[in-house]
Amino acid sequence: MYCTECECEYNGWKGKCPVCKTRLISPQPAQDRPSLEAKKYQDLLQAVQNNGGKICVKLTTIEFGRNRTWSFPYFGYGYGWTRLMAGEFDRLQISLRSSQVVKTKTIRFPYRGYGFSWTKTFHGEIAGVPITLEATEVARKKKYGFPYFGYGYAWTDRMAGTCGEDLSLTFTTTKTRRMNRRSFPYKGHGYAWIKEADLTIEYLET
């Protein structure tokens, strides 16, 4: 399902957007690509063209965040997200840092609480060229343990962006990490974050 306000697809959600409460629709509408000016852009463009018009870089999380909250009487919520990712391709250094993280929660009978969090926006650089990636697809899962422990997991599956008028950016999560923690008396806290991802930089031929 797709939110027209957040411009993001939410897998596993129905009804209203978990962020802005706008009614979710299907399918996703076409999107316009924003323009971007950046120094060293021509060098990056040339590198992509020299590699057949496409570069795929493996990114690895080098820093993640997590926290937890609870509400009366026994509802626990865990939030995990990727803070910093980095990668390299033929001396092209790439770094991405979360600049906007979304957190939401839900409860289920009798005392299970589920917290979900994911990166909505990454800001970073490719060889000195600033870029921005926005989430286009978010996944979530729920798990529970006896007697009342609930664990919620969410992560950004796909992101998209552009670099100038000639390069498109596609971010695809390839591996995630999950962790469960408990606190007295029945509070469950689930955490999930991106472990590895592929960033595809592609030349847009006109």
PDB file of C-alpha atoms in Angstrom:
ATOM      1  CA  MET A   1       0.000   0.000   0.000  1.00  0.00           C
ATOM      2  CA  TYR A   2       1.200   3.501  -0.850  1.00  0.00           C
ATOM      3  CA  CYS A   3       0.984   6.866   0.939  1.00  0.00           C
ATOM      4  CA  THR A   4       0.671   9.891  -1.333  1.00  0.00           C
ATOM      5  CA  GLU A   5       1.853  12.299   1.397  1.00  0.00           C
ATOM      6  CA  CYS A   6       4.982  10.393   2.509  1.00  0.00           C
ATOM      7  CA  GLU A   7       5.560   9.048  -1.022  1.00  0.00           C
ATOM      8  CA  CYS A   8       6.406   5.669   0.470  1.00  0.00           C
ATOM      9  CA  GLU A   9       5.122   2.107   0.100  1.00  0.00           C
ATOM     10  CA  TYR A  10       4.277   0.230   3.328  1.00  0.00           C
ATOM     11  CA  ASN A  11       4.249  -3.559   3.068  1.00  0.00           C
ATOM     12  CA  GLY A  12       2.046  -5.190   5.695  1.00  0.00           C
ATOM     13  CA  TRP A  13       0.038  -2.024   6.467  1.00  0.00           C
ATOM     14  CA  LYS A  14      -3.622  -1.471   5.657  1.00  0.00           C
ATOM     15  CA  GLY A  15      -5.942   1.473   6.029  1.00  0.00           C
ATOM     16  CA  LYS A  16      -4.086   4.621   7.086  1.00  0.00           C
ATOM     17  CA  CYS A  17      -0.419   5.577   6.831  1.00  0.00           C
ATOM     18  CA  PRO A  18       1.446   4.823  10.109  1.00  0.00           C
ATOM     19  CA  VAL A  19       3.239   8.179   9.848  1.00  0.00           C
ATOM     20  CA  CYS A  20       0.777  10.846   8.663  1.00  0.00           C
ATOM     21  CA  LYS A  21      -2.541   8.902   8.849  1.00  0.00           C
ATOM     22  CA  THR A  22      -3.343   9.549   5.186  1.00  0.00           C
ATOM     23  CA  ARG A  23      -5.450   6.809   3.576  1.00  0.00           C
ATOM     24  CA  LEU A  24      -3.150   4.286   1.872  1.00  0.00           C
ATOM     25  CA  ILE A  25      -3.758   3.513  -1.777  1.00  0.00           C
ATOM     26  CA  SER A  26      -2.592   1.000  -4.374  1.00  0.00           C
ATOM     27  CA  PRO A  27      -0.770   1.056  -6.724  1.00  0.00           C
ATOM     28  CA  GLN A  28       2.070   3.548  -6.307  1.00  0.00           C
ATOM     29  CA  PRO A  29       1.721   6.572  -8.621  1.00  0.00           C
ATOM     30  CA  ALA A  30       4.496   7.712 -10.942  1.00  0.00           C
ATOM     31  CA  GLN A  31       7.075  10.019  -9.353  1.00  0.00           C
ATOM     32  CA  ASP A  32       8.981  12.982 -10.679  1.00  0.00           C
ATOM     33  CA  ARG A  33      12.734  13.045 -10.176  1.00  0.00           C
ATOM     34  CA  PRO A  34      14.102  16.130  -8.386  1.00  0.00           C
ATOM     35  CA  SER A  35      17.094  17.891  -9.837  1.00  0.00           C
ATOM     36  CA  LEU A  36      20.352  18.185  -7.925  1.00  0.00           C
ATOM     37  CA  GLU A  37      23.502  20.176  -8.468  1.00  0.00           C
ATOM     38  CA  ALA A  38      26.746  19.010  -6.862  1.00  0.00           C
ATOM     39  CA  LYS A  39      30.434  19.639  -7.266  1.00  0.00           C
ATOM     40  CA  LYS A  40      32.547  16.892  -8.792  1.00  0.00           C
ATOM     41  CA  TYR A  41      29.392  15.747 -10.525  1.00  0.00           C
ATOM     42  CA  GLN A  42      31.008  15.455 -13.931  1.00  0.00           C
ATOM     43  CA  ASP A  43      33.746  13.175 -12.545  1.00  0.00           C
ATOM     44  CA  LEU A  44      31.112  10.912 -11.027  1.00  0.00           C
ATOM     45  CA  LEU A  45      29.077  10.898 -14.225  1.00  0.00           C
ATOM     46  CA  GLN A  46      32.158   9.957 -16.236  1.00  0.00           C
ATOM     47  CA  ALA A  47      32.959   7.104 -13.850  1.00  0.00           C
ATOM     48  CA  VAL A  48      29.464   5.665 -14.266  1.00  0.00           C
ATOM     49  CA  GLN A  49      29.595   5.972 -18.059  1.00  0.00           C
ATOM     50  CA  ASN A  50      33.010   4.296 -18.157  1.00  0.00           C
ATOM     51  CA  ASN A  51      31.535   1.358 -16.241  1.00  0.00           C
ATOM     52  CA  GLY A  52      28.861   0.653 -18.850  1.00  0.00           C
ATOM     53  CA  GLY A  53      26.355   3.131 -17.476  1.00  0.00           C
ATOM     54  CA  LYS A  54      25.785   1.420 -14.135  1.00  0.00           C
ATOM     55  CA  ILE A  55      27.637   0.989 -10.839  1.00  0.00           C
ATOM     56  CA  CYS A  56      26.407  -1.251  -8.019  1.00  0.00           C
ATOM     57  CA  VAL A  57      28.015  -0.695  -4.618  1.00  0.00           C
ATOM     58  CA  LYS A  58      27.637  -2.913  -1.566  1.00  0.00           C
ATOM     59  CA  LEU A  59      26.961  -0.861   1.570  1.00  0.00           C
ATOM     60  CA  THR A  60      27.486  -2.080   5.121  1.00  0.00           C
ATOM     61  CA  THR A  61      26.060  -0.629   8.319  1.00  0.00           C
ATOM     62  CA  ILE A  62      28.809   0.647  10.594  1.00  0.00           C
ATOM     63  CA  GLU A  63      26.588   2.320  13.176  1.00  0.00           C
ATOM     64  CA  PHE A  64      23.013   1.632  14.317  1.00  0.00           C
ATOM     65  CA  GLY A  65      20.723   3.058  16.964  1.00  0.00           C
ATOM     66  CA  ARG A  66      18.092   1.595  19.240  1.00  0.00           C
ATOM     67  CA  ASN A  67      15.901   2.637  22.145  1.00  0.00           C
ATOM     68  CA  ARG A  68      12.828   1.384  23.946  1.00  0.00           C
ATOM     69  CA  THR A  69       9.716   2.732  25.636  1.00  0.00           C
ATOM     70  CA  TRP A  70       6.669   1.283  27.360  1.00  0.00           C
ATOM     71  CA  SER A  71       3.100   2.152  28.279  1.00  0.00           C
ATOM     72  CA  PHE A  72       0.724   1.019  31.037  1.00  0.00           C
ATOM     73  CA  PRO A  73       0.351  -1.730  32.032  1.00  0.00           C
ATOM     74  CA  TYR A  74       2.761  -4.104  30.250  1.00  0.00           C
ATOM     75  CA  PHE A  75       3.231  -2.822  26.703  1.00  0.00           C
ATOM     76  CA  GLY A  76       6.853  -2.644  25.564  1.00  0.00           C
ATOM     77  CA  TYR A  77       8.124  -1.083  22.334  1.00  0.00           C
ATOM     78  CA  GLY A  78      11.546  -1.466  20.755  1.00  0.00           C
ATOM     79  CA  TYR A  79      12.967   0.746  18.011  1.00  0.00           C
ATOM     80  CA  GLY A  80      16.046  -0.044  15.932  1.00  0.00           C
ATOM     81  CA  TRP A  81      17.422   1.750  12.878  1.00  0.00           C
ATOM     82  CA  THR A  82      20.535   2.187  10.769  1.00  0.00           C
ATOM     83  CA  ARG A  83      22.484   5.360  11.507  1.00  0.00           C
ATOM     84  CA  LEU A  84      25.463   5.138   9.168  1.00  0.00           C
ATOM     85  CA  MET A  85      26.340   3.038   6.102  1.00  0.00           C
ATOM     86  CA  ALA A  86      29.459   3.060   3.955  1.00  0.00           C
ATOM     87  CA  GLY A  87      30.899   1.400   0.879  1.00  0.00           C
ATOM     88  CA  GLU A  88      33.490   1.780  -1.884  1.00  0.00           C
ATOM     89  CA  PHE A  89      33.738   1.088  -5.594  1.00  0.00           C
ATOM     90  CA  ASP A  90      36.971   1.640  -7.505  1.00  0.00           C
ATOM     91  CA  ARG A  91      38.069   4.373  -5.062  1.00  0.00           C
ATOM     92  CA  LEU A  92      34.618   5.967  -5.051  1.00  0.00           C
ATOM     93  CA  GLN A  93      33.845   6.461  -1.360  1.00  0.00           C
ATOM     94  CA  ILE A  94      30.171   6.355  -0.402  1.00  0.00           C
ATOM     95  CA  SER A  95      28.648   7.234   2.958  1.00  0.00           C
ATOM     96  CA  LEU A  96      25.011   7.539   4.028  1.00  0.00           C
ATOM     97  CA  ARG A  97      23.650   8.853   7.327  1.00  0.00           C
ATOM     98  CA  SER A  98      20.053   8.667   8.523  1.00  0.00           C
ATOM     99  CA  SER A  99      18.600  12.158   8.645  1.00  0.00           C
ATOM    100  CA  GLN A 100      14.977  11.226   9.308  1.00  0.00           C
ATOM    101  CA  VAL A 101      13.803   8.183  11.282  1.00  0.00           C
ATOM    102  CA  VAL A 102      10.128   7.269  11.667  1.00  0.00           C
ATOM    103  CA  LYS A 103       8.813   5.543  14.795  1.00  0.00           C
ATOM    104  CA  THR A 104       5.348   4.113  15.291  1.00  0.00           C
ATOM    105  CA  LYS A 105       3.716   1.531  17.559  1.00  0.00           C
ATOM    106  CA  THR A 106       0.649  -0.655  17.946  1.00  0.00           C
ATOM    107  CA  ILE A 107      -0.822  -2.948  20.595  1.00  0.00           C
ATOM    108  CA  ARG A 108      -2.597  -6.294  20.485  1.00  0.00           C
ATOM    109  CA  PHE A 109      -4.682  -8.172  23.072  1.00  0.00           C
ATOM    110  CA  PRO A 110      -3.919  -8.838  25.829  1.00  0.00           C
ATOM    111  CA  TYR A 111      -0.623  -7.027  26.575  1.00  0.00           C
ATOM    112  CA  ARG A 112       1.525  -7.225  23.464  1.00  0.00           C
ATOM    113  CA  GLY A 113       3.135  -4.018  22.280  1.00  0.00           C
ATOM    114  CA  TYR A 114       4.933  -3.674  18.949  1.00  0.00           C
ATOM    115  CA  GLY A 115       7.317  -0.863  18.088  1.00  0.00           C
ATOM    116  CA  PHE A 116       8.408  -0.136  14.514  1.00  0.00           C
ATOM    117  CA  SER A 117      11.070   2.240  13.217  1.00  0.00           C
ATOM    118  CA  TRP A 118      12.830   2.791   9.907  1.00  0.00           C
ATOM    119  CA  THR A 119      14.943   5.296   8.029  1.00  0.00           C
ATOM    120  CA  LYS A 120      12.811   7.582   5.894  1.00  0.00           C
ATOM    121  CA  THR A 121      15.678   9.738   4.563  1.00  0.00           C
ATOM    122  CA  PHE A 122      19.392   9.177   4.026  1.00  0.00           C
ATOM    123  CA  HIS A 123      21.773  12.064   3.326  1.00  0.00           C
ATOM    124  CA  GLY A 124      25.282  11.326   2.157  1.00  0.00           C
ATOM    125  CA  GLU A 125      27.971  11.612  -0.462  1.00  0.00           C
ATOM    126  CA  ILE A 126      29.301   9.715  -3.459  1.00  0.00           C
ATOM    127  CA  ALA A 127      32.898  10.770  -4.100  1.00  0.00           C
ATOM    128  CA  GLY A 128      32.146  14.211  -2.681  1.00  0.00           C
ATOM    129  CA  VAL A 129      28.830  14.619  -4.487  1.00  0.00           C
ATOM    130  CA  PRO A 130      25.975  15.141  -2.005  1.00  0.00           C
ATOM    131  CA  ILE A 131      22.928  12.900  -2.433  1.00  0.00           C
ATOM    132  CA  THR A 132      19.577  12.277  -0.777  1.00  0.00           C
ATOM    133  CA  LEU A 133      17.646   9.010  -0.728  1.00  0.00           C
ATOM    134  CA  GLU A 134      13.980   8.732   0.239  1.00  0.00           C
ATOM    135  CA  ALA A 135      12.230   5.555   1.366  1.00  0.00           C
ATOM    136  CA  THR A 136       9.856   4.102  -1.225  1.00  0.00           C
ATOM    137  CA  GLU A 137       9.134   0.739   0.393  1.00  0.00           C
ATOM    138  CA  VAL A 138       9.034  -0.241   4.061  1.00  0.00           C
ATOM    139  CA  ALA A 139       8.599  -3.755   5.480  1.00  0.00           C
ATOM    140  CA  ARG A 140       7.432  -4.825   8.898  1.00  0.00           C
ATOM    141  CA  LYS A 141       6.925  -8.060  10.802  1.00  0.00           C
ATOM    142  CA  LYS A 142       5.547  -9.054  14.189  1.00  0.00           C
ATOM    143  CA  LYS A 143       6.479 -11.877  16.518  1.00  0.00           C
ATOM    144  CA  TYR A 144       5.399 -12.807  20.021  1.00  0.00           C
ATOM    145  CA  GLY A 145       6.522 -15.028  22.875  1.00  0.00           C
ATOM    146  CA  PHE A 146       4.701 -16.625  25.829  1.00  0.00           C
ATOM    147  CA  PRO A 147       2.927 -15.216  27.737  1.00  0.00           C
ATOM    148  CA  TYR A 148       2.617 -11.553  26.640  1.00  0.00           C
ATOM    149  CA  PHE A 149       5.839 -10.575  24.902  1.00  0.00           C
ATOM    150  CA  GLY A 150       5.434  -8.766  21.583  1.00  0.00           C
ATOM    151  CA  TYR A 151       8.276  -7.929  19.202  1.00  0.00           C
ATOM    152  CA  GLY A 152       7.908  -5.545  16.287  1.00  0.00           C
ATOM    153  CA  TYR A 153      10.386  -5.173  13.436  1.00  0.00           C
ATOM    154  CA  ALA A 154      10.473  -2.688  10.576  1.00  0.00           C
ATOM    155  CA  TRP A 155      13.092  -1.609   8.082  1.00  0.00           C
ATOM    156  CA  THR A 156      13.450   0.286   4.825  1.00  0.00           C
ATOM    157  CA  ASP A 157      13.398  -2.178   1.936  1.00  0.00           C
ATOM    158  CA  ARG A 158      13.918   0.253  -0.932  1.00  0.00           C
ATOM    159  CA  MET A 159      14.910   3.877  -1.416  1.00  0.00           C
ATOM    160  CA  ALA A 160      15.264   6.077  -4.467  1.00  0.00           C
ATOM    161  CA  GLY A 161      16.879   9.328  -5.486  1.00  0.00           C
ATOM    162  CA  THR A 162      18.508  11.186  -8.340  1.00  0.00           C
ATOM    163  CA  CYS A 163      21.885  12.821  -8.803  1.00  0.00           C
ATOM    164  CA  GLY A 164      21.632  15.696 -11.241  1.00  0.00           C
ATOM    165  CA  GLU A 165      19.645  15.135 -14.412  1.00  0.00           C
ATOM    166  CA  ASP A 166      21.678  12.158 -15.595  1.00  0.00           C
ATOM    167  CA  LEU A 167      21.994   9.693 -12.710  1.00  0.00           C
ATOM    168  CA  SER A 168      19.364   7.690 -10.838  1.00  0.00           C
ATOM    169  CA  LEU A 169      19.938   6.075  -7.442  1.00  0.00           C
ATOM    170  CA  THR A 170      18.302   2.887  -6.196  1.00  0.00           C
ATOM    171  CA  PHE A 171      18.889   1.517  -2.686  1.00  0.00           C
ATOM    172  CA  THR A 172      17.891  -2.115  -2.030  1.00  0.00           C
ATOM    173  CA  THR A 173      18.221  -3.829   1.344  1.00  0.00           C
ATOM    174  CA  THR A 174      19.854  -7.264   1.036  1.00  0.00           C
ATOM    175  CA  LYS A 175      20.330  -8.244   4.706  1.00  0.00           C
ATOM    176  CA  THR A 176      18.678  -7.206   7.943  1.00  0.00           C
ATOM    177  CA  ARG A 177      19.475  -7.805  11.609  1.00  0.00           C
ATOM    178  CA  ARG A 178      16.926  -8.481  14.365  1.00  0.00           C
ATOM    179  CA  MET A 179      17.238  -8.556  18.123  1.00  0.00           C
ATOM    180  CA  ASN A 180      14.808  -9.306  20.973  1.00  0.00           C
ATOM    181  CA  ARG A 181      15.008  -8.035  24.546  1.00  0.00           C
ATOM    182  CA  ARG A 182      12.682  -8.361  27.542  1.00  0.00           C
ATOM    183  CA  SER A 183      12.094  -6.232  30.618  1.00  0.00           C
ATOM    184  CA  PHE A 184      10.068  -6.879  33.778  1.00  0.00           C
ATOM    185  CA  PRO A 185       7.330  -7.941  33.986  1.00  0.00           C
ATOM    186  CA  TYR A 186       6.041  -8.737  30.464  1.00  0.00           C
ATOM    187  CA  LYS A 187       7.531  -6.090  28.208  1.00  0.00           C
ATOM    188  CA  GLY A 188       9.006  -7.273  24.903  1.00  0.00           C
ATOM    189  CA  HIS A 189      11.256  -5.082  22.780  1.00  0.00           C
ATOM    190  CA  GLY A 190      12.053  -5.981  19.179  1.00  0.00           C
ATOM    191  CA  TYR A 191      14.756  -4.238  17.158  1.00  0.00           C
ATOM    192  CA  ALA A 192      15.548  -4.438  13.448  1.00  0.00           C
ATOM    193  CA  TRP A 193      17.908  -2.544  11.189  1.00  0.00           C
ATOM    194  CA  ILE A 194      19.563  -2.777   7.791  1.00  0.00           C
ATOM    195  CA  LYS A 195      22.788  -4.777   7.833  1.00  0.00           C
ATOM    196  CA  GLU A 196      23.716  -4.676   4.138  1.00  0.00           C
ATOM    197  CA  ALA A 197      22.326  -3.005   1.031  1.00  0.00           C
ATOM    198  CA  ASP A 198      23.090  -2.433  -2.646  1.00  0.00           C
ATOM    199  CA  LEU A 199      23.232   1.086  -4.032  1.00  0.00           C
ATOM    200  CA  THR A 200      22.813   1.194  -7.806  1.00  0.00           C
ATOM    201  CA  ILE A 201      23.958   4.318  -9.651  1.00  0.00           C
ATOM    202  CA  GLU A 202      22.655   4.323 -13.195  1.00  0.00           C
ATOM    203  CA  TYR A 203      23.122   6.645 -16.139  1.00  0.00           C
ATOM    204  CA  LEU A 204      19.839   7.887 -17.558  1.00  0.00           C
ATOM    205  CA  GLU A 205      20.285   7.830 -21.288  1.00  0.00           C
ATOM    206  CA  THR A 206      18.284  10.418 -23.194  1.00  0.00           C
TER     207      THR A 206
END
